[in-house]
CSV table of C-alpha atoms in Angstrom, one decimal:
chain,number,residue,atom,x,y,z
O,1,MET,CA,31.0,-11.6,-51.2
O,2,LYS,CA,30.9,-7.8,-51.2
O,3,LYS,CA,27.4,-7.8,-49.7
O,4,VAL,CA,28.6,-10.1,-46.9
O,5,LEU,CA,31.6,-7.9,-46.2
O,6,PHE,CA,29.5,-4.7,-46.2
O,7,GLN,CA,27.0,-6.3,-43.7
O,8,LEU,CA,30.0,-7.3,-41.5
O,9,LEU,CA,31.5,-3.8,-41.6
O,10,LEU,CA,28.0,-2.3,-40.9
O,11,THR,CA,27.6,-4.6,-37.9
O,12,VAL,CA,31.0,-3.8,-36.5
O,13,ALA,CA,30.4,0.0,-37.0
O,14,LEU,CA,27.0,-0.3,-35.3
O,15,PHE,CA,28.6,-2.2,-32.3
O,16,PHE,CA,31.2,0.5,-31.8
O,17,LEU,CA,28.6,3.3,-32.2
O,18,ILE,CA,26.5,1.7,-29.4
O,19,TRP,CA,29.5,1.1,-27.3
O,20,PHE,CA,30.7,4.7,-27.6
O,21,SER,CA,27.2,6.0,-26.8
O,22,LEU,CA,26.9,3.9,-23.7
O,23,SER,CA,30.4,4.9,-22.6
O,24,ARG,CA,29.3,8.5,-22.7
O,25,ILE,CA,26.5,7.9,-20.2
O,26,ASN,CA,27.2,8.9,-16.6
O,27,TRP,CA,26.0,5.7,-15.0
O,28,LYS,CA,27.4,6.7,-11.6
O,29,PHE,CA,25.2,9.8,-11.7
O,30,ILE,CA,22.1,7.9,-12.8
O,31,LEU,CA,22.6,5.3,-10.1
O,32,SER,CA,23.1,8.0,-7.5
O,33,ILE,CA,19.8,9.5,-8.6
O,34,GLU,CA,18.0,6.2,-8.3
O,35,GLN,CA,19.5,5.7,-4.8
O,36,ALA,CA,18.5,9.2,-3.7
O,37,THR,CA,15.0,8.5,-5.0
O,38,LYS,CA,14.7,5.2,-3.1
O,39,THR,CA,16.0,6.7,0.1
O,40,THR,CA,13.7,9.7,-0.3
O,41,GLU,CA,10.8,7.4,-0.9
O,42,GLU,CA,11.4,5.5,2.4
O,43,LYS,CA,11.7,8.7,4.4
O,44,LEU,CA,8.6,10.2,2.7
O,45,GLY,CA,6.6,7.0,3.5
O,46,ASP,CA,7.5,7.2,7.2
O,47,LEU,CA,6.9,10.9,7.3
O,48,PHE,CA,3.5,10.8,5.5
O,49,TRP,CA,2.3,7.9,7.6
O,50,LYS,CA,3.2,9.8,10.8
O,51,VAL,CA,1.1,12.7,9.6
O,52,TYR,CA,-1.9,10.4,8.9
O,53,LYS,CA,-1.8,8.3,12.0
O,54,THR,CA,-2.0,11.3,14.3
O,55,SER,CA,-5.5,12.2,12.9
O,56,GLU,CA,-6.9,8.8,12.0
O,57,THR,CA,-7.9,5.7,14.0
O,58,GLU,CA,-6.1,2.6,12.8
O,59,ILE,CA,-7.9,-0.7,13.4
O,60,ARG,CA,-5.8,-3.2,15.3
O,61,ARG,CA,-8.3,-6.0,15.7
O,62,LYS,CA,-6.9,-9.2,14.2
O,63,LYS,CA,-10.3,-10.5,13.1
O,64,ILE,CA,-10.7,-7.5,10.8
O,65,ILE,CA,-7.2,-7.2,9.6
O,66,ALA,CA,-6.7,-11.0,8.9
O,67,PRO,CA,-9.3,-11.3,6.1
O,68,ILE,CA,-8.0,-8.2,4.3
O,69,ASP,CA,-4.5,-9.4,4.7
O,70,THR,CA,-5.5,-12.8,3.4
O,71,LEU,CA,-7.0,-11.3,0.2
O,72,LEU,CA,-3.9,-9.1,-0.3
O,73,SER,CA,-1.4,-11.9,0.3
O,74,PHE,CA,-3.3,-14.2,-2.0
O,75,ILE,CA,-3.2,-11.7,-4.9
O,76,CYS,CA,0.5,-11.0,-4.2
O,77,THR,CA,1.5,-14.7,-4.1
O,78,LYS,CA,-0.3,-15.5,-7.4
O,79,ASN,CA,1.4,-12.5,-9.1
O,80,HIS,CA,4.9,-12.9,-7.6
O,81,ILE,CA,4.6,-9.6,-5.7
O,82,GLU,CA,6.7,-9.3,-2.6
O,83,ARG,CA,4.1,-9.1,0.3
O,84,ASN,CA,6.4,-8.6,3.2
O,85,GLY,CA,7.4,-5.1,2.3
O,86,ILE,CA,3.8,-3.9,2.1
O,87,LYS,CA,2.5,-2.0,5.1
O,88,LEU,CA,-1.3,-2.5,5.3
O,89,HIS,CA,-3.2,0.0,7.4
O,90,ILE,CA,-7.0,-0.3,7.9
O,91,ILE,CA,-8.5,3.0,9.0
O,92,MET,CA,-11.9,3.4,10.8
O,93,LYS,CA,-13.6,6.0,8.6
O,94,ASP,CA,-16.8,6.1,6.6
O,95,GLU,CA,-15.2,7.5,3.5
O,96,ILE,CA,-15.1,5.1,0.6
O,97,ASN,CA,-11.4,5.4,0.0
O,98,ALA,CA,-8.1,3.6,-0.4
O,99,TYR,CA,-4.7,4.9,-1.5
O,100,THR,CA,-1.0,4.1,-1.5
O,101,LEU,CA,1.8,6.1,0.1
O,102,PRO,CA,5.5,6.1,-0.8
O,103,ASP,CA,7.5,3.1,0.4
O,104,ARG,CA,4.6,0.6,-0.1
O,105,HIS,CA,2.1,1.8,2.5
O,106,LEU,CA,-1.4,0.7,1.6
O,107,VAL,CA,-4.3,2.5,3.4
O,108,VAL,CA,-7.8,1.1,3.2
O,109,PHE,CA,-10.8,2.8,4.9
O,110,SER,CA,-13.5,0.8,6.6
O,111,GLY,CA,-16.1,2.7,4.5
O,112,LEU,CA,-14.6,1.1,1.4
O,113,ILE,CA,-14.8,-2.4,2.9
O,114,ASN,CA,-18.4,-1.9,3.8
O,115,ALA,CA,-19.2,-0.5,0.3
O,116,CYS,CA,-18.0,-3.7,-1.3
O,117,GLU,CA,-20.7,-6.3,-1.7
O,118,ASN,CA,-18.3,-9.2,-2.0
O,119,GLU,CA,-14.7,-10.1,-1.7
O,120,SER,CA,-14.1,-9.9,-5.5
O,121,GLU,CA,-15.0,-6.2,-5.5
O,122,LEU,CA,-12.5,-5.5,-2.8
O,123,CYS,CA,-9.9,-7.6,-4.5
O,124,GLY,CA,-10.3,-5.4,-7.6
O,125,ILE,CA,-9.6,-2.3,-5.6
O,126,LEU,CA,-6.7,-3.9,-3.7
O,127,GLY,CA,-5.3,-4.9,-7.1
O,128,HIS,CA,-5.7,-1.4,-8.4
O,129,GLU,CA,-3.8,0.1,-5.5
O,130,LEU,CA,-1.1,-2.7,-5.8
O,131,ALA,CA,-0.6,-1.7,-9.4
O,132,HIS,CA,0.0,2.0,-8.3
O,133,MET,CA,2.5,0.6,-5.9
O,134,GLU,CA,4.3,-1.9,-8.2
O,135,LYS,CA,4.5,0.6,-11.1
O,136,ASN,CA,5.8,3.3,-8.7
O,137,HIS,CA,3.0,5.7,-9.7
O,138,VAL,CA,3.1,7.5,-6.3
O,139,MET,CA,6.7,8.7,-6.7
O,140,LYS,CA,6.2,9.4,-10.4
O,141,LYS,CA,3.3,11.7,-9.4
O,142,LEU,CA,5.2,13.4,-6.6
O,143,ILE,CA,8.3,14.0,-8.7
O,144,LYS,CA,6.2,15.3,-11.6
O,145,GLU,CA,4.3,17.7,-9.4
O,146,VAL,CA,6.9,18.8,-6.9
O,147,GLY,CA,10.3,17.7,-8.2
O,148,LEU,CA,12.9,15.4,-6.7
O,149,SER,CA,15.0,18.2,-5.2
O,150,ALA,CA,11.9,19.5,-3.3
O,151,LEU,CA,11.0,16.0,-2.1
O,152,ILE,CA,14.6,15.4,-0.8
O,153,SER,CA,14.4,18.8,1.1
O,154,PHE,CA,11.2,17.6,2.8
O,155,THR,CA,13.0,14.7,4.4
O,156,THR,CA,16.0,16.7,5.7
O,157,GLY,CA,14.4,17.4,9.1
O,158,ASN,CA,14.2,21.2,8.9
O,159,LYS,CA,11.0,22.9,10.0
O,160,ALA,CA,10.0,24.4,6.7
O,161,GLY,CA,10.5,21.1,4.9
O,162,SER,CA,8.6,19.1,7.5
O,163,GLN,CA,5.7,21.5,7.3
O,164,ALA,CA,5.6,21.4,3.5
O,165,ALA,CA,5.7,17.6,3.7
O,166,LYS,CA,2.7,17.6,6.0
O,167,GLU,CA,0.7,19.7,3.6
O,168,LEU,CA,1.7,17.4,0.7
O,169,ALA,CA,0.7,14.3,2.8
O,170,LYS,CA,-2.8,15.8,3.3
O,171,THR,CA,-3.4,16.4,-0.4
O,172,LEU,CA,-1.9,13.0,-1.6
O,173,SER,CA,-4.9,11.0,-0.4
O,174,SER,CA,-7.4,13.5,-1.9
O,175,THR,CA,-5.9,13.9,-5.4
O,176,GLY,CA,-5.9,11.4,-8.1
O,177,TYR,CA,-3.6,10.2,-10.9
O,178,ASP,CA,-4.0,11.1,-14.5
O,179,ARG,CA,-6.1,9.0,-16.8
O,180,THR,CA,-3.2,7.1,-18.3
O,181,LEU,CA,-2.0,5.9,-14.9
O,182,GLU,CA,-5.5,5.1,-13.7
O,183,ARG,CA,-6.2,3.0,-16.8
O,184,GLU,CA,-2.8,1.3,-16.4
O,185,ALA,CA,-3.7,0.4,-12.8
O,186,ASP,CA,-7.1,-0.9,-13.8
O,187,LEU,CA,-5.8,-3.2,-16.4
O,188,ALA,CA,-3.0,-4.4,-14.2
O,189,SER,CA,-5.6,-5.2,-11.5
O,190,VAL,CA,-7.5,-7.2,-14.0
O,191,ASP,CA,-4.3,-9.2,-14.8
O,192,TYR,CA,-3.6,-9.7,-11.1
O,193,LEU,CA,-7.2,-11.0,-10.6
O,194,LEU,CA,-7.1,-13.3,-13.6
O,195,ASN,CA,-3.8,-14.8,-12.4
O,196,ALA,CA,-5.4,-15.4,-9.0
O,197,ASN,CA,-8.5,-17.0,-10.5
O,198,ILE,CA,-10.7,-14.1,-9.2
O,199,ASP,CA,-13.4,-12.8,-11.5
O,200,PRO,CA,-12.7,-9.1,-12.4
O,201,GLU,CA,-16.3,-8.4,-13.4
O,202,PRO,CA,-17.4,-7.5,-9.8
O,203,PHE,CA,-14.6,-4.8,-9.8
O,204,ALA,CA,-16.3,-3.3,-12.9
O,205,THR,CA,-19.7,-3.7,-11.1
O,206,PHE,CA,-18.3,-1.8,-8.1
O,207,LEU,CA,-17.2,1.1,-10.4
O,208,PHE,CA,-20.6,1.2,-12.0
O,209,ARG,CA,-22.4,1.2,-8.7
O,210,ILE,CA,-20.5,3.9,-6.9
O,211,ALA,CA,-20.7,6.1,-10.1
O,212,LYS,CA,-24.5,5.8,-9.8
O,213,GLU,CA,-24.6,6.5,-6.1
O,214,THR,CA,-22.7,9.8,-6.2
O,215,GLY,CA,-25.9,11.8,-5.7
O,216,ASN,CA,-26.6,9.9,-2.5
O,217,LEU,CA,-23.2,9.8,-1.0
O,218,PRO,CA,-21.3,12.9,-2.2
O,219,LYS,CA,-19.1,13.3,0.8
O,220,GLN,CA,-18.1,9.7,1.3
O,221,LEU,CA,-17.1,8.8,-2.2
O,222,PHE,CA,-13.5,10.0,-2.0
O,223,TRP,CA,-12.2,7.0,-4.0
O,224,LEU,CA,-14.5,8.0,-6.8
O,225,SER,CA,-13.5,11.6,-6.7
O,226,THR,CA,-9.8,10.7,-6.9
O,227,HIS,CA,-10.4,8.0,-9.5
O,228,PRO,CA,-12.8,9.7,-12.0
O,229,ASP,CA,-14.5,8.4,-15.1
O,230,SER,CA,-15.6,5.3,-13.3
O,231,GLU,CA,-18.3,4.2,-15.8
O,232,GLU,CA,-15.8,4.5,-18.7
O,233,ARG,CA,-13.2,2.5,-16.7
O,234,ALA,CA,-15.8,-0.2,-15.9
O,235,GLU,CA,-16.7,-0.5,-19.5
O,236,LYS,CA,-13.0,-0.9,-20.4
O,237,ILE,CA,-12.7,-3.7,-17.8
O,238,ILE,CA,-15.7,-5.6,-19.2
O,239,GLU,CA,-14.3,-5.2,-22.7
O,240,THR,CA,-10.9,-6.5,-21.6
O,241,ILE,CA,-12.3,-9.7,-20.0
O,242,LYS,CA,-14.8,-10.3,-22.8
O,243,ASN,CA,-14.4,-13.9,-24.2
O,244,LYS,CA,-11.8,-14.8,-21.5
O,245,LYS,CA,-12.2,-18.0,-19.7
O,246,ILE,CA,-12.4,-17.1,-16.1
O,247,THR,CA,-12.2,-19.6,-13.2
O,248,LYS,CA,-14.1,-18.1,-10.3
O,249,LYS,CA,-12.7,-18.8,-6.9
O,250,ASN,CA,-13.5,-17.6,-3.4
O,251,ILE,CA,-10.6,-17.0,-1.1
O,252,LEU,CA,-12.4,-16.4,2.2
O,253,TYR,CA,-15.1,-18.5,3.7
O,254,PRO,CA,-18.5,-16.9,3.1
O,255,GLU,CA,-19.2,-16.5,6.8
O,256,THR,CA,-15.8,-14.7,7.2
O,257,TRP,CA,-16.7,-12.1,4.6
O,258,LYS,CA,-20.2,-11.6,6.1
O,259,SER,CA,-18.8,-11.1,9.6
O,260,LEU,CA,-16.5,-8.2,8.4
O,261,SER,CA,-19.3,-5.7,8.4
O,262,LEU,CA,-20.5,-6.8,11.8
O,263,LEU,CA,-17.0,-6.5,13.2
O,264,LEU,CA,-16.5,-3.1,11.6
O,265,ASN,CA,-19.8,-1.8,13.1
O,266,GLU,CA,-18.6,-3.0,16.5
O,267,GLU,CA,-15.5,-0.8,16.1
O,268,GLU,CA,-17.5,2.4,15.6
């Protein structure tokens, strides 16, 4: 009886301790910070994209955009990711690169598409960038390196802030995340692919291949330079999918994938 009474008193005491602790938290302040971060992210996304599109050529041809959009939408649907909010931009550039910007902008270079030997390789990279987006890695990186106050000041419209934002935008696409975030994005991409019945092994194959080709294409492999340790990451992917039952499925018609390179060459 005493033991039961003691446990009851302990439970009640613990409840009031938790209640007291929660009551001391300034939830209004926390929510205001979250709202400020969201608003800042939206403004930064617009600002950064304005910087990029003035110096890059965005592909508008539907026959090129549609297959990439189909792959992206398929992965999103199978993983319950909201597709409508993602702004997909395909850039005409030989660099093997893809990156995310604040407010769900996804930028893919034509050089990256051409470097992929099949749709599964490209799906692996799309999944990787989606993971950066879904896990808010972009804003975490910016807040860590610059600070929320500085980011907010960039979006106020003053000349100094706008200039600083332009410089930050230029470096965002050419600097990578730390190893922890890269590994997290890789493994999340593997999960996305498995959920969509897409074989993740070609993603690992892509990482192995571009790691071996750095001597031949040093100026073009921007995605590799901002996503280092490719061989190690590829090995981790292979280890992760080992002994997993994988149902391999093509999303695009083979002729649709093959025509992509021809269409991209016509754009040059």
